[in-house]
Tab-separated table of C-alpha atoms and ligand atoms in Angstrom:
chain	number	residue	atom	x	y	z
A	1	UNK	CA	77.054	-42.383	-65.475
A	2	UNK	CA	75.597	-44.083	-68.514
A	3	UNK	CA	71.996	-45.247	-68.127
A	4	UNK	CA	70.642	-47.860	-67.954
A	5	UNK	CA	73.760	-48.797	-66.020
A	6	UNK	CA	74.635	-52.662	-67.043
A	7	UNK	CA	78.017	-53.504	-65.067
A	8	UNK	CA	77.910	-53.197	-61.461
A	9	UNK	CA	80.497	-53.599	-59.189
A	10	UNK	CA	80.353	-53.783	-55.128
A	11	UNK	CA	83.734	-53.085	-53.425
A	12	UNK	CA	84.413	-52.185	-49.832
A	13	UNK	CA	87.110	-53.469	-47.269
A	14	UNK	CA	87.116	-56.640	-45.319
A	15	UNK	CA	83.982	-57.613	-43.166
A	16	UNK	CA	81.882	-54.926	-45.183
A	17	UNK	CA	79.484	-57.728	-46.244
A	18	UNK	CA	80.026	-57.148	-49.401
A	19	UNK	CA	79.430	-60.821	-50.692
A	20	UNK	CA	76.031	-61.075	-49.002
A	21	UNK	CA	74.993	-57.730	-50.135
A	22	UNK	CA	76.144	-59.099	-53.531
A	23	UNK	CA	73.759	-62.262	-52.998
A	24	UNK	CA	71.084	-60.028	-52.059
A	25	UNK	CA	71.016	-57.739	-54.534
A	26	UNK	CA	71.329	-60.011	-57.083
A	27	UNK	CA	68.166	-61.944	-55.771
A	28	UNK	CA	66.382	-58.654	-55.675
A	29	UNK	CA	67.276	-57.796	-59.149
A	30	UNK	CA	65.970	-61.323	-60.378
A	31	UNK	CA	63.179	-61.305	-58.401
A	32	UNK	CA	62.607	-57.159	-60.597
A	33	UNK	CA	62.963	-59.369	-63.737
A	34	UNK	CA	66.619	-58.331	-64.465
A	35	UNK	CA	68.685	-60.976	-66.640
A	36	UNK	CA	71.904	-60.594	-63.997
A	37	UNK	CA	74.820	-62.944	-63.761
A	38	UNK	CA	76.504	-62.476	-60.047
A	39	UNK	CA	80.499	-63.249	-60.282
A	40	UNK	CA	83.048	-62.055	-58.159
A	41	UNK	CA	86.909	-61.792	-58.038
A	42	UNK	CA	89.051	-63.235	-57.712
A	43	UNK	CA	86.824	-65.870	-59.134
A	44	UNK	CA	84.058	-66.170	-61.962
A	45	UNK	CA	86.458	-68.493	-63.757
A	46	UNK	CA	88.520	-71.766	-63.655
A	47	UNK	CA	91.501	-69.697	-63.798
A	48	UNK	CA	89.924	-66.688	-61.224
A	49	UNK	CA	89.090	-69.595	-58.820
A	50	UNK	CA	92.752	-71.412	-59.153
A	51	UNK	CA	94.348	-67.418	-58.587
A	52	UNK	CA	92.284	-67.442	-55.951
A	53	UNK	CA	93.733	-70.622	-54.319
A	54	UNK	CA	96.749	-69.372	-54.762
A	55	UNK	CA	96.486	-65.789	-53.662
A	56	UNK	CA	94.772	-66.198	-50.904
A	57	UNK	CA	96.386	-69.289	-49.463
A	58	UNK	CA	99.935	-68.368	-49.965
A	59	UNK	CA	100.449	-66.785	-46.750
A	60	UNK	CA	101.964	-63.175	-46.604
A	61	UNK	CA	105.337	-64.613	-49.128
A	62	UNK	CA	103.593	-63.458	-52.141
A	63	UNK	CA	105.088	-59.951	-53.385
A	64	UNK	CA	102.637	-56.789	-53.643
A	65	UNK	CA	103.609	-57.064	-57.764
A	66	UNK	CA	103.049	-61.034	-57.937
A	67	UNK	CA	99.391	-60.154	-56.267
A	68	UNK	CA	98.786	-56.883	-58.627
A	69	UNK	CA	99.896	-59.080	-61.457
A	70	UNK	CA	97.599	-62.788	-60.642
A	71	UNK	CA	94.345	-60.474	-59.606
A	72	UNK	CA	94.938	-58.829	-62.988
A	73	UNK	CA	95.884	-61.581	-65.173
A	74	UNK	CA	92.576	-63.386	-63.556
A	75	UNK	CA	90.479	-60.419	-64.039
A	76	UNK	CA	91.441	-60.263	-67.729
A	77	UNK	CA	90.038	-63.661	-68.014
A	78	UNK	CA	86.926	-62.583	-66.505
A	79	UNK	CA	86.424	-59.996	-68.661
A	80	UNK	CA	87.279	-62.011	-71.846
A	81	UNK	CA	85.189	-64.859	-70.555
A	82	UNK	CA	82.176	-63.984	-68.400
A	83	UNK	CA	82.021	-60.472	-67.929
A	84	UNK	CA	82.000	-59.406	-71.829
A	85	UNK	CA	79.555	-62.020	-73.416
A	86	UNK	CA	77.360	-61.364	-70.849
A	87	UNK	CA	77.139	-57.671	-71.485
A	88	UNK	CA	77.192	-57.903	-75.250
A	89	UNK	CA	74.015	-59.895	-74.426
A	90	UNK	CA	72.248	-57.283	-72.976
A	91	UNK	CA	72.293	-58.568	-69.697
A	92	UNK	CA	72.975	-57.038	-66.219
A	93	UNK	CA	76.649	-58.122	-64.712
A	94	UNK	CA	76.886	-57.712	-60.920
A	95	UNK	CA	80.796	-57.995	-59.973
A	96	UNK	CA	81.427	-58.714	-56.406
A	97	UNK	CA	85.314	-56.811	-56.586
A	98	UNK	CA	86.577	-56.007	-59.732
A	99	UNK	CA	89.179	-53.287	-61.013
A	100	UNK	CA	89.169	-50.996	-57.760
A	101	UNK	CA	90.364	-53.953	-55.153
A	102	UNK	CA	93.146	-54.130	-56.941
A	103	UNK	CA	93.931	-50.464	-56.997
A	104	UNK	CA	92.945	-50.326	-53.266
A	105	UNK	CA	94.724	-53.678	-51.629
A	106	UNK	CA	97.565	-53.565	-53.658
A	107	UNK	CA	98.022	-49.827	-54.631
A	108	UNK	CA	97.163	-47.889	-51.496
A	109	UNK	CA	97.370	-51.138	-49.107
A	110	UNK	CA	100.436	-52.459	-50.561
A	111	UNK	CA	102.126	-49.613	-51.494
A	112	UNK	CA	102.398	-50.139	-55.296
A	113	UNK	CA	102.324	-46.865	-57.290
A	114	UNK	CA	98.400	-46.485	-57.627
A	115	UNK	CA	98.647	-44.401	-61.074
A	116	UNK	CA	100.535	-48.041	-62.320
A	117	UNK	CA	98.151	-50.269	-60.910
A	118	UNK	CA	95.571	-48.627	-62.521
A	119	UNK	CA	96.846	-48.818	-65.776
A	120	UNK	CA	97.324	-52.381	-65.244
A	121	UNK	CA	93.892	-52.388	-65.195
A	122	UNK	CA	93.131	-50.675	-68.201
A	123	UNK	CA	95.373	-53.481	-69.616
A	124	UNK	CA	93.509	-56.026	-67.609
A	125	UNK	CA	90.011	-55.260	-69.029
A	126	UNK	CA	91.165	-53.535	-72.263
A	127	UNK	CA	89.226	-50.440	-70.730
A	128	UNK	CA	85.944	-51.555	-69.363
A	129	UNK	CA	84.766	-49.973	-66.745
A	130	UNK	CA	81.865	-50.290	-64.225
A	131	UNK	CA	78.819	-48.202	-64.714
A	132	UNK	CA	78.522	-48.183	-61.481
A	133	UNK	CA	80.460	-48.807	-58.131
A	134	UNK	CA	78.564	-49.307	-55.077
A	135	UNK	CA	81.456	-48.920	-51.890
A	136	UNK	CA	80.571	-50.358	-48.636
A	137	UNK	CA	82.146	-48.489	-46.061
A	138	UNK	CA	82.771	-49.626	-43.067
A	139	UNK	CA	85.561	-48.433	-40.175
A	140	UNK	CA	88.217	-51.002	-40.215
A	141	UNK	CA	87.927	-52.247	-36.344
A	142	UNK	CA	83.884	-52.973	-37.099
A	143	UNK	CA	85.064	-55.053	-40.035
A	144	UNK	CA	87.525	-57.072	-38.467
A	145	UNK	CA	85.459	-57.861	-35.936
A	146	UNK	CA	83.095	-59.123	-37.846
A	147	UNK	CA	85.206	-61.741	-39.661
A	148	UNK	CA	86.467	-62.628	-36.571
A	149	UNK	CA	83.538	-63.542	-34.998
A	150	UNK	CA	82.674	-65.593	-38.570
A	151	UNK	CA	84.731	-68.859	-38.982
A	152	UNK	CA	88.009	-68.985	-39.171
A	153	UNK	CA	88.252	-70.744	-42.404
A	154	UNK	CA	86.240	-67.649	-44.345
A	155	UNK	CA	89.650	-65.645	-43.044
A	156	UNK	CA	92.210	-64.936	-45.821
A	157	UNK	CA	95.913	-63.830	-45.589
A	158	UNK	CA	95.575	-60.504	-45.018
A	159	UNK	CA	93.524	-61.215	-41.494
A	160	UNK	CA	95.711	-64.173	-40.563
A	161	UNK	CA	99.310	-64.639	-39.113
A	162	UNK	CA	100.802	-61.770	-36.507
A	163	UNK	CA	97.432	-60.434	-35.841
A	164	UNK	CA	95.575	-57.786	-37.894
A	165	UNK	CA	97.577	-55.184	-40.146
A	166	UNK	CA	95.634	-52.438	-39.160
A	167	UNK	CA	97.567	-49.985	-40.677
A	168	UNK	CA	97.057	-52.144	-43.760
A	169	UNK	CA	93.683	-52.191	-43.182
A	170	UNK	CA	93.289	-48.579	-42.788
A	171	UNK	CA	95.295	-47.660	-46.270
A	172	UNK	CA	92.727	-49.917	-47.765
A	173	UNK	CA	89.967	-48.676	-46.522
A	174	UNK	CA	90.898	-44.704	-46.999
A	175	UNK	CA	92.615	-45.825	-50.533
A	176	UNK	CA	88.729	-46.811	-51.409
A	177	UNK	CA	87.211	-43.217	-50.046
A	178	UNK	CA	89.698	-41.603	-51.623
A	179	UNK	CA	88.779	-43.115	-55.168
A	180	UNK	CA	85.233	-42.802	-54.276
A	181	UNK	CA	85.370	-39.468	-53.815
A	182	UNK	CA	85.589	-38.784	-57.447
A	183	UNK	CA	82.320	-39.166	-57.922
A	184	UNK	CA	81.613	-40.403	-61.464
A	185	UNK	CA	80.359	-43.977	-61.321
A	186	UNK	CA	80.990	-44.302	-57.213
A	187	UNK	CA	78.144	-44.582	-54.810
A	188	UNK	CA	78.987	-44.770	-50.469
A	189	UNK	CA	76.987	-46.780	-48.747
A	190	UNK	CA	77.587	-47.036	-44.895
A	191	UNK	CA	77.668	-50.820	-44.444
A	192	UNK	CA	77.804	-50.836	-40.672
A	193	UNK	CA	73.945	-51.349	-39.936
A	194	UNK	CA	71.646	-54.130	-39.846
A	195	UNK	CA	72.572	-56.161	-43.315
A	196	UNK	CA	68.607	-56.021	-44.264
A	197	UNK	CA	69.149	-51.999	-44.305
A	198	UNK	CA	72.143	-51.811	-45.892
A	199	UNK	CA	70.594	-54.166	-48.904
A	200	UNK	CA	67.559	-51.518	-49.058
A	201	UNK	CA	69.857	-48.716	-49.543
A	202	UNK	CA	71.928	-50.567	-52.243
A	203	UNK	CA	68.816	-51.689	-54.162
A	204	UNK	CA	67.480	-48.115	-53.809
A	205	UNK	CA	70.681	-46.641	-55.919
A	206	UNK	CA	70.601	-49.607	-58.152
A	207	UNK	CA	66.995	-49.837	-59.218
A	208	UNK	CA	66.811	-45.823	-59.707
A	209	UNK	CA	69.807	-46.855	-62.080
A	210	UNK	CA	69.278	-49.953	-63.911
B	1	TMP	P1	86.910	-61.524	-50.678
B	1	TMP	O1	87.109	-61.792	-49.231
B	1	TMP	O2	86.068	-60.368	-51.001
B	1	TMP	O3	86.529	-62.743	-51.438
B	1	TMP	O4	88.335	-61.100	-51.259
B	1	TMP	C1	89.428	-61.846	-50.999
B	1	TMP	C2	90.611	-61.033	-50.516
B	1	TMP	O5	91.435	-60.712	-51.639
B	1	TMP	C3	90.302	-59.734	-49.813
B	1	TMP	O6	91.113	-59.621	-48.663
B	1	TMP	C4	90.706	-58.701	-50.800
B	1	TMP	C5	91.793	-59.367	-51.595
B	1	TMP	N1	91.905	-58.857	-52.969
B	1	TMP	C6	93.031	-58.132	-53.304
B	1	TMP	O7	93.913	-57.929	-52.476
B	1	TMP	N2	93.125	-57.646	-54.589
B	1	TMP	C7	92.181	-57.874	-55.539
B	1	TMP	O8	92.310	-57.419	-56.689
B	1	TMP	C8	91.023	-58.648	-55.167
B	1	TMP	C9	89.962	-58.919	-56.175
B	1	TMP	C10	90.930	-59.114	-53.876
């Protein structure tokens, strides 16, 4: 892991918390004096935010390749637009999802050949990787239940329709230990405690880092 680490991703299945342990830690790394600019995916740019209209609000019709393809083609832009500049700059990126949600949701979740969908990635972000990669784990059932009991307009297409895909779910979430347990740039966190504890333990790996 290069030091000081600069681009920071946080991944983890749904209902990890992973967006407000994004907010948080980027607050705490302000509030250290860090120049960090939070994004997240699919997102961070007019064209991440219209893929993310579209991906998430088309229902279950959208085919695994269609997905792999629009989270890429967005997170290409991301890189090209946000994510690069701001690291030429010298300043701190904190990526809520990036390359890995892909690999997980639509690799190991979807069923897309996972050494593919990673190259599409390498395409994607013309080899950038993450310094670091903070995981929240959480066991699918504790996740799910937490976005159910959040409203129902925060729920996306993959916790809609039929009821849950746990199996789904489960691929996901085993697709992301699995990576993870390379080592390299991945850090575990277990995400199923109080958010305030969960947020100490991320800033903990982060600041030692950083
Ligand atoms: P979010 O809830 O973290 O904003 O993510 C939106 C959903 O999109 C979530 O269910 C994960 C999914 N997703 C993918 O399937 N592939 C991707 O590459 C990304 C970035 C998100």
């Amino acid at each position: 892991m290069p030091r000081p680490v600069r681009f920071i991703t946080i991944e983890g299945p749904d209902g990890s918390g992973k967006s407000s342990q994004a907010r948080l830690l980027g607050d705490r790394l302000k509030r250290e004096g860090f120049d960090v600019v939070v994004t997240r995916e699919p997102g961070g740019t007019r064209l991440g935010e219209q893929v993310r209209d579209i991906v998430l609000g088309a229902g279950r019709d959208l085919d695994a390749r269609a997905d792999a393809m629009l989270f890429s083609a967005q997170r290409a832009q991301h890189v090209a637009e946000i994510i690069g500049p701001a690291l030429a700059a010298g300043r701190l990126v904190l990526c809520d999802r990036h390359r890995d949600s892909t690999i997980a949701y639509q690799g190991y979740g979807s069923g897309l050949d996972v050494v593919e969908v990673t190259r599409l990635q390498d395409l994607a972000t013309g080899g950038l990787l993450p310094d670091l990669t903070i995981l929240l784990d959480v066991p699918v059932d504790v996740g799910l239940a937490r976005r159910m009991k959040g409203p129902p307009a925060d729920r996306n297409k993959f916790e809609l329709d039929d009821g849950f895909d746990m199996a789904y779910h489960e691929r996901v979430r085993l697709g992301y230990l699995e990576m993870a347990a390379n080592g390299g740039r991945w850090r575990i966190v277990d995400a199923v405690g109080e958010p305030a504890i969960v947020a100490e333990s991320v800033a903990g790996i982060v600041l030692a880092l950083v």
